[in-house]
CSV table of C-alpha atoms in Angstrom, one decimal:
chain,number,residue,atom,x,y,z
A,1,UNK,CA,-51.5,18.5,26.0
A,2,UNK,CA,-48.3,19.9,24.5
A,3,UNK,CA,-46.7,16.6,23.6
A,4,UNK,CA,-47.2,15.3,20.1
A,5,UNK,CA,-45.5,12.1,20.8
A,6,UNK,CA,-47.5,8.9,20.3
A,7,UNK,CA,-47.1,6.2,22.9
A,8,UNK,CA,-48.6,3.7,20.4
A,9,UNK,CA,-45.8,4.3,17.9
A,10,UNK,CA,-44.2,1.2,16.4
A,11,UNK,CA,-41.1,0.1,18.2
A,12,UNK,CA,-37.9,0.6,16.3
A,13,UNK,CA,-35.6,-2.3,15.6
A,14,UNK,CA,-32.0,-1.4,15.0
A,15,UNK,CA,-30.2,-3.2,12.2
A,16,UNK,CA,-26.7,-2.3,13.0
A,17,UNK,CA,-26.5,-1.3,16.6
A,18,UNK,CA,-23.6,-2.8,18.4
A,19,UNK,CA,-23.0,-2.5,22.1
A,20,UNK,CA,-20.2,0.0,22.7
A,21,UNK,CA,-17.1,-1.5,24.3
B,1,UNK,CA,-19.3,7.7,12.2
B,2,UNK,CA,-19.8,10.6,9.9
B,3,UNK,CA,-22.5,13.1,10.7
B,4,UNK,CA,-25.8,12.5,9.0
B,5,UNK,CA,-26.8,15.3,6.6
B,6,UNK,CA,-30.0,16.3,4.9
B,7,UNK,CA,-28.6,15.5,1.5
B,8,UNK,CA,-27.5,12.0,2.6
B,9,UNK,CA,-31.0,11.4,3.9
B,10,UNK,CA,-32.6,12.8,0.8
B,11,UNK,CA,-30.7,10.3,-1.3
B,12,UNK,CA,-32.5,7.4,0.4
B,13,UNK,CA,-36.0,6.2,-0.2
B,14,UNK,CA,-38.6,7.6,2.3
B,15,UNK,CA,-39.0,4.3,4.2
B,16,UNK,CA,-35.3,4.0,4.4
B,17,UNK,CA,-34.9,7.5,5.7
B,18,UNK,CA,-36.6,6.7,9.0
B,19,UNK,CA,-34.5,3.6,9.4
B,20,UNK,CA,-31.3,5.6,8.9
B,21,UNK,CA,-32.5,8.2,11.4
B,22,UNK,CA,-33.4,5.5,13.8
B,23,UNK,CA,-30.0,3.9,13.5
B,24,UNK,CA,-28.5,7.2,14.6
B,25,UNK,CA,-31.0,7.9,17.3
B,26,UNK,CA,-31.1,4.4,18.8
B,27,UNK,CA,-27.6,4.3,20.4
B,28,UNK,CA,-28.0,7.7,21.9
B,29,UNK,CA,-31.4,6.8,23.4
B,30,UNK,CA,-30.1,3.4,24.5
B,31,UNK,CA,-27.4,5.1,26.5
B,32,UNK,CA,-30.1,6.9,28.5
B,33,UNK,CA,-32.9,4.3,28.5
B,34,UNK,CA,-31.6,0.8,27.6
B,35,UNK,CA,-35.0,-0.9,28.2
B,36,UNK,CA,-37.2,1.7,26.4
B,37,UNK,CA,-34.8,2.5,23.6
B,38,UNK,CA,-36.7,0.7,20.8
B,39,UNK,CA,-40.0,2.2,21.9
B,40,UNK,CA,-38.7,5.7,22.4
B,41,UNK,CA,-36.9,5.6,19.0
B,42,UNK,CA,-40.1,4.6,17.3
B,43,UNK,CA,-42.0,7.5,19.0
B,44,UNK,CA,-39.3,10.0,18.0
B,45,UNK,CA,-39.3,8.7,14.4
B,46,UNK,CA,-42.8,10.0,13.9
B,47,UNK,CA,-41.4,13.5,14.1
B,48,UNK,CA,-40.4,15.3,10.9
B,49,UNK,CA,-37.1,14.2,9.4
B,50,UNK,CA,-35.8,17.8,9.3
B,51,UNK,CA,-36.5,18.2,13.0
B,52,UNK,CA,-34.9,14.9,13.8
B,53,UNK,CA,-31.7,16.0,12.0
B,54,UNK,CA,-31.6,19.1,14.1
B,55,UNK,CA,-32.0,17.0,17.2
B,56,UNK,CA,-29.1,14.8,16.2
B,57,UNK,CA,-27.0,17.9,16.1
B,58,UNK,CA,-28.3,19.2,19.4
B,59,UNK,CA,-27.9,16.8,22.3
B,60,UNK,CA,-29.9,19.1,24.6
B,61,UNK,CA,-33.0,19.1,22.5
B,62,UNK,CA,-32.6,15.4,21.8
B,63,UNK,CA,-32.4,14.7,25.6
B,64,UNK,CA,-35.4,16.9,26.4
B,65,UNK,CA,-37.4,15.1,23.6
B,66,UNK,CA,-36.3,11.7,25.0
B,67,UNK,CA,-37.5,12.7,28.5
B,68,UNK,CA,-40.7,13.9,27.0
B,69,UNK,CA,-41.2,10.5,25.3
B,70,UNK,CA,-40.5,8.7,28.6
B,71,UNK,CA,-43.1,10.9,30.4
B,72,UNK,CA,-45.7,10.2,27.7
B,73,UNK,CA,-45.0,6.5,27.9
B,74,UNK,CA,-45.4,6.5,31.7
B,75,UNK,CA,-48.7,8.3,31.6
B,76,UNK,CA,-49.9,6.0,28.9
B,77,UNK,CA,-48.9,2.9,30.8
B,78,UNK,CA,-50.6,4.1,33.9
B,79,UNK,CA,-53.8,4.8,32.1
B,80,UNK,CA,-53.6,1.4,30.3
B,81,UNK,CA,-53.3,-0.5,33.6
B,82,UNK,CA,-56.1,1.5,35.3
B,83,UNK,CA,-58.5,0.8,32.4
B,84,UNK,CA,-58.2,-2.9,32.6
B,85,UNK,CA,-60.4,-3.4,29.5
B,86,UNK,CA,-60.5,-6.9,28.1
């Protein structure tokens, strides 16, 4: 039980992410 | 893209700070895990901003945290599918 990460966290929606060329 | 600093972050409203951090983290996570990037980014954004800033400056610690998130997700998904409630 060392991980503090929550698998139920809300998904992040990027606003400005563009695919790298 | 200029590096994100604590003062840049502090100038933004709290809700916006997570979005800013997420915008920086997402492409890095997407490069490793394209299909899980949104979920992993969301999980990492629950970490303190100061720690996230350190991670953005340290690819190694970011990578290990990403792998930790993937592992947590996999365990979670396995237990979800084995419960079959509802």
